[in-house]
JSON list of C-alpha atoms in Angstrom, two decimals:
[
{"chain": "A", "resi": 1, "resn": "MET", "atom": "CA", "xyz": [90.97, 0.97, 42.65]},
{"chain": "A", "resi": 2, "resn": "SER", "atom": "CA", "xyz": [92.82, -1.84, 44.32]},
{"chain": "A", "resi": 3, "resn": "GLU", "atom": "CA", "xyz": [91.64, -5.41, 44.81]},
{"chain": "A", "resi": 4, "resn": "SER", "atom": "CA", "xyz": [92.72, -7.96, 47.43]},
{"chain": "A", "resi": 5, "resn": "THR", "atom": "CA", "xyz": [91.95, -11.67, 47.57]},
{"chain": "A", "resi": 6, "resn": "ARG", "atom": "CA", "xyz": [91.29, -13.33, 50.93]},
{"chain": "A", "resi": 7, "resn": "PRO", "atom": "CA", "xyz": [90.50, -16.95, 51.91]},
{"chain": "A", "resi": 8, "resn": "TRP", "atom": "CA", "xyz": [86.82, -15.97, 52.35]},
{"chain": "A", "resi": 9, "resn": "GLY", "atom": "CA", "xyz": [86.51, -14.04, 49.07]},
{"chain": "A", "resi": 10, "resn": "ARG", "atom": "CA", "xyz": [87.81, -10.64, 48.01]},
{"chain": "A", "resi": 11, "resn": "TYR", "atom": "CA", "xyz": [87.39, -6.89, 48.36]},
{"chain": "A", "resi": 12, "resn": "GLU", "atom": "CA", "xyz": [87.95, -3.88, 46.19]},
{"chain": "A", "resi": 13, "resn": "ILE", "atom": "CA", "xyz": [88.67, -0.40, 47.49]},
{"chain": "A", "resi": 14, "resn": "LEU", "atom": "CA", "xyz": [86.30, 1.91, 45.64]},
{"chain": "A", "resi": 15, "resn": "GLN", "atom": "CA", "xyz": [87.34, 5.20, 47.22]},
{"chain": "A", "resi": 16, "resn": "GLU", "atom": "CA", "xyz": [89.47, 6.43, 50.11]},
{"chain": "A", "resi": 17, "resn": "SER", "atom": "CA", "xyz": [90.45, 9.69, 51.75]},
{"chain": "A", "resi": 18, "resn": "PRO", "atom": "CA", "xyz": [91.77, 10.75, 55.17]},
{"chain": "A", "resi": 19, "resn": "GLU", "atom": "CA", "xyz": [88.14, 10.89, 56.41]},
{"chain": "A", "resi": 20, "resn": "TYR", "atom": "CA", "xyz": [86.70, 7.60, 55.03]},
{"chain": "A", "resi": 21, "resn": "LYS", "atom": "CA", "xyz": [87.24, 4.44, 52.98]},
{"chain": "A", "resi": 22, "resn": "VAL", "atom": "CA", "xyz": [84.67, 2.63, 50.81]},
{"chain": "A", "resi": 23, "resn": "LYS", "atom": "CA", "xyz": [85.02, -1.05, 49.85]},
{"chain": "A", "resi": 24, "resn": "CYS", "atom": "CA", "xyz": [82.97, -3.57, 47.89]},
{"chain": "A", "resi": 25, "resn": "ILE", "atom": "CA", "xyz": [83.31, -6.97, 49.57]},
{"chain": "A", "resi": 26, "resn": "TRP", "atom": "CA", "xyz": [82.43, -10.40, 48.15]},
{"chain": "A", "resi": 27, "resn": "VAL", "atom": "CA", "xyz": [82.07, -13.39, 50.53]},
{"chain": "A", "resi": 28, "resn": "ILE", "atom": "CA", "xyz": [81.88, -16.80, 48.87]},
{"chain": "A", "resi": 29, "resn": "PRO", "atom": "CA", "xyz": [79.25, -19.36, 49.97]},
{"chain": "A", "resi": 30, "resn": "GLY", "atom": "CA", "xyz": [80.06, -21.13, 53.25]},
{"chain": "A", "resi": 31, "resn": "LYS", "atom": "CA", "xyz": [82.81, -18.69, 54.27]},
{"chain": "A", "resi": 32, "resn": "ARG", "atom": "CA", "xyz": [82.95, -15.99, 56.92]},
{"chain": "A", "resi": 33, "resn": "LEU", "atom": "CA", "xyz": [85.21, -13.15, 57.95]},
{"chain": "A", "resi": 34, "resn": "SER", "atom": "CA", "xyz": [87.01, -13.03, 61.29]},
{"chain": "A", "resi": 35, "resn": "TYR", "atom": "CA", "xyz": [85.09, -12.20, 64.44]},
{"chain": "A", "resi": 36, "resn": "GLN", "atom": "CA", "xyz": [86.83, -8.88, 64.95]},
{"chain": "A", "resi": 37, "resn": "ARG", "atom": "CA", "xyz": [86.78, -5.31, 66.19]},
{"chain": "A", "resi": 38, "resn": "HIS", "atom": "CA", "xyz": [88.52, -2.03, 65.40]},
{"chain": "A", "resi": 39, "resn": "LYS", "atom": "CA", "xyz": [89.90, 0.65, 67.73]},
{"chain": "A", "resi": 40, "resn": "LYS", "atom": "CA", "xyz": [89.93, 3.53, 65.27]},
{"chain": "A", "resi": 41, "resn": "ARG", "atom": "CA", "xyz": [87.05, 3.05, 62.86]},
{"chain": "A", "resi": 42, "resn": "ALA", "atom": "CA", "xyz": [83.32, 2.44, 62.62]},
{"chain": "A", "resi": 43, "resn": "GLU", "atom": "CA", "xyz": [81.71, 0.66, 59.68]},
{"chain": "A", "resi": 44, "resn": "HIS", "atom": "CA", "xyz": [78.39, 0.78, 57.84]},
{"chain": "A", "resi": 45, "resn": "TRP", "atom": "CA", "xyz": [77.53, -2.26, 55.71]},
{"chain": "A", "resi": 46, "resn": "PHE", "atom": "CA", "xyz": [74.91, -2.14, 52.94]},
{"chain": "A", "resi": 47, "resn": "ILE", "atom": "CA", "xyz": [74.03, -5.61, 51.66]},
{"chain": "A", "resi": 48, "resn": "VAL", "atom": "CA", "xyz": [73.79, -5.65, 47.85]},
{"chain": "A", "resi": 49, "resn": "ALA", "atom": "CA", "xyz": [73.28, -9.38, 47.16]},
{"chain": "A", "resi": 50, "resn": "GLY", "atom": "CA", "xyz": [73.05, -12.71, 48.92]},
{"chain": "A", "resi": 51, "resn": "THR", "atom": "CA", "xyz": [71.98, -13.98, 52.33]},
{"chain": "A", "resi": 52, "resn": "ALA", "atom": "CA", "xyz": [74.24, -13.60, 55.36]},
{"chain": "A", "resi": 53, "resn": "ARG", "atom": "CA", "xyz": [74.40, -14.16, 59.08]},
{"chain": "A", "resi": 54, "resn": "ILE", "atom": "CA", "xyz": [75.74, -11.18, 61.01]},
{"chain": "A", "resi": 55, "resn": "THR", "atom": "CA", "xyz": [77.16, -11.50, 64.52]},
{"chain": "A", "resi": 56, "resn": "LEU", "atom": "CA", "xyz": [77.29, -8.14, 66.29]},
{"chain": "A", "resi": 57, "resn": "ASN", "atom": "CA", "xyz": [78.49, -8.18, 69.91]},
{"chain": "A", "resi": 58, "resn": "GLY", "atom": "CA", "xyz": [77.40, -11.81, 70.29]},
{"chain": "A", "resi": 59, "resn": "VAL", "atom": "CA", "xyz": [73.92, -11.33, 68.78]},
{"chain": "A", "resi": 60, "resn": "GLU", "atom": "CA", "xyz": [73.19, -13.12, 65.49]},
{"chain": "A", "resi": 61, "resn": "SER", "atom": "CA", "xyz": [70.80, -11.87, 62.81]},
{"chain": "A", "resi": 62, "resn": "HIS", "atom": "CA", "xyz": [70.15, -12.60, 59.15]},
{"chain": "A", "resi": 63, "resn": "VAL", "atom": "CA", "xyz": [70.46, -9.99, 56.41]},
{"chain": "A", "resi": 64, "resn": "VAL", "atom": "CA", "xyz": [69.55, -9.92, 52.73]},
{"chain": "A", "resi": 65, "resn": "ALA", "atom": "CA", "xyz": [69.89, -7.45, 49.86]},
{"chain": "A", "resi": 66, "resn": "GLY", "atom": "CA", "xyz": [68.69, -4.00, 50.91]},
{"chain": "A", "resi": 67, "resn": "ASP", "atom": "CA", "xyz": [69.53, -4.45, 54.61]},
{"chain": "A", "resi": 68, "resn": "SER", "atom": "CA", "xyz": [72.22, -2.46, 56.39]},
{"chain": "A", "resi": 69, "resn": "VAL", "atom": "CA", "xyz": [74.26, -2.85, 59.55]},
{"chain": "A", "resi": 70, "resn": "ASP", "atom": "CA", "xyz": [75.97, -0.18, 61.66]},
{"chain": "A", "resi": 71, "resn": "ILE", "atom": "CA", "xyz": [79.12, -1.21, 63.52]},
{"chain": "A", "resi": 72, "resn": "ALA", "atom": "CA", "xyz": [80.47, 1.22, 66.10]},
{"chain": "A", "resi": 73, "resn": "ILE", "atom": "CA", "xyz": [84.12, 1.52, 67.09]},
{"chain": "A", "resi": 74, "resn": "ALA", "atom": "CA", "xyz": [85.06, -1.49, 69.30]},
{"chain": "A", "resi": 75, "resn": "ASP", "atom": "CA", "xyz": [81.94, -3.51, 68.37]},
{"chain": "A", "resi": 76, "resn": "LEU", "atom": "CA", "xyz": [82.68, -7.21, 67.82]},
{"chain": "A", "resi": 77, "resn": "HIS", "atom": "CA", "xyz": [81.40, -8.19, 64.38]},
{"chain": "A", "resi": 78, "resn": "ARG", "atom": "CA", "xyz": [81.40, -10.87, 61.71]},
{"chain": "A", "resi": 79, "resn": "ILE", "atom": "CA", "xyz": [79.58, -11.67, 58.47]},
{"chain": "A", "resi": 80, "resn": "GLU", "atom": "CA", "xyz": [79.02, -15.20, 57.18]},
{"chain": "A", "resi": 81, "resn": "ASN", "atom": "CA", "xyz": [77.65, -16.27, 53.81]},
{"chain": "A", "resi": 82, "resn": "ILE", "atom": "CA", "xyz": [74.85, -18.78, 54.53]},
{"chain": "A", "resi": 83, "resn": "GLY", "atom": "CA", "xyz": [73.44, -18.82, 50.99]},
{"chain": "A", "resi": 84, "resn": "LEU", "atom": "CA", "xyz": [74.35, -20.43, 47.67]},
{"chain": "A", "resi": 85, "resn": "ASP", "atom": "CA", "xyz": [75.54, -17.24, 45.91]},
{"chain": "A", "resi": 86, "resn": "ASP", "atom": "CA", "xyz": [78.17, -14.67, 46.82]},
{"chain": "A", "resi": 87, "resn": "VAL", "atom": "CA", "xyz": [77.26, -12.15, 49.49]},
{"chain": "A", "resi": 88, "resn": "ILE", "atom": "CA", "xyz": [78.16, -8.71, 48.20]},
{"chain": "A", "resi": 89, "resn": "PHE", "atom": "CA", "xyz": [78.16, -5.65, 50.42]},
{"chain": "A", "resi": 90, "resn": "ILE", "atom": "CA", "xyz": [79.42, -2.10, 50.43]},
{"chain": "A", "resi": 91, "resn": "GLU", "atom": "CA", "xyz": [81.43, -1.16, 53.52]},
{"chain": "A", "resi": 92, "resn": "VAL", "atom": "CA", "xyz": [81.85, 2.50, 54.44]},
{"chain": "A", "resi": 93, "resn": "GLN", "atom": "CA", "xyz": [84.52, 3.09, 57.08]},
{"chain": "A", "resi": 94, "resn": "THR", "atom": "CA", "xyz": [84.67, 6.29, 59.11]},
{"chain": "A", "resi": 95, "resn": "GLY", "atom": "CA", "xyz": [87.07, 7.24, 61.87]},
{"chain": "A", "resi": 96, "resn": "SER", "atom": "CA", "xyz": [90.69, 8.27, 62.33]},
{"chain": "A", "resi": 97, "resn": "TYR", "atom": "CA", "xyz": [92.56, 5.34, 60.75]},
{"chain": "A", "resi": 98, "resn": "PHE", "atom": "CA", "xyz": [91.68, 2.72, 58.10]},
{"chain": "A", "resi": 99, "resn": "GLY", "atom": "CA", "xyz": [94.71, 0.41, 57.91]},
{"chain": "A", "resi": 100, "resn": "GLU", "atom": "CA", "xyz": [94.30, -3.37, 57.91]},
{"chain": "A", "resi": 101, "resn": "ASP", "atom": "CA", "xyz": [96.45, -3.48, 61.08]},
{"chain": "A", "resi": 102, "resn": "ASP", "atom": "CA", "xyz": [93.50, -1.99, 63.03]},
{"chain": "A", "resi": 103, "resn": "ILE", "atom": "CA", "xyz": [91.87, -5.43, 63.01]},
{"chain": "A", "resi": 104, "resn": "GLU", "atom": "CA", "xyz": [91.80, -7.28, 66.33]},
{"chain": "A", "resi": 105, "resn": "ARG", "atom": "CA", "xyz": [90.78, -10.83, 65.47]},
{"chain": "A", "resi": 106, "resn": "ILE", "atom": "CA", "xyz": [88.96, -12.70, 68.25]},
{"chain": "A", "resi": 107, "resn": "ASP", "atom": "CA", "xyz": [88.20, -15.82, 66.16]},
{"chain": "A", "resi": 108, "resn": "ASP", "atom": "CA", "xyz": [89.37, -16.69, 62.64]},
{"chain": "A", "resi": 109, "resn": "ASP", "atom": "CA", "xyz": [88.68, -19.78, 60.52]},
{"chain": "A", "resi": 110, "resn": "PHE", "atom": "CA", "xyz": [91.99, -19.34, 58.70]},
{"chain": "A", "resi": 111, "resn": "GLY", "atom": "CA", "xyz": [94.39, -19.06, 61.66]},
{"chain": "A", "resi": 112, "resn": "ARG", "atom": "CA", "xyz": [95.13, -15.35, 61.22]},
{"chain": "A", "resi": 113, "resn": "LYS", "atom": "CA", "xyz": [95.97, -13.24, 64.28]}
]
């Protein structure tokens, strides 16, 4: 397993193959990931802990532990921790490519492109 730290929290790769990748992602209170999309992968998020705001193609919704979100290829998406504890979710990626360079950032709090 490999772990990476980001300005919004961290993620750990739990499993990967040519057909899929599975991550556990922690988002610290008050932080959010980029508003982004992918050309080569879809994602399924299962919320394990915390309270988050999801933006999916411009529509906001709130999620809590036990909720899930499906993100199709090219969908604009973001998750934001709006609670007091870490948001933890499992991300399952499916598609033809899972590299971090398949992220097109539309908006980012940390100045990343």
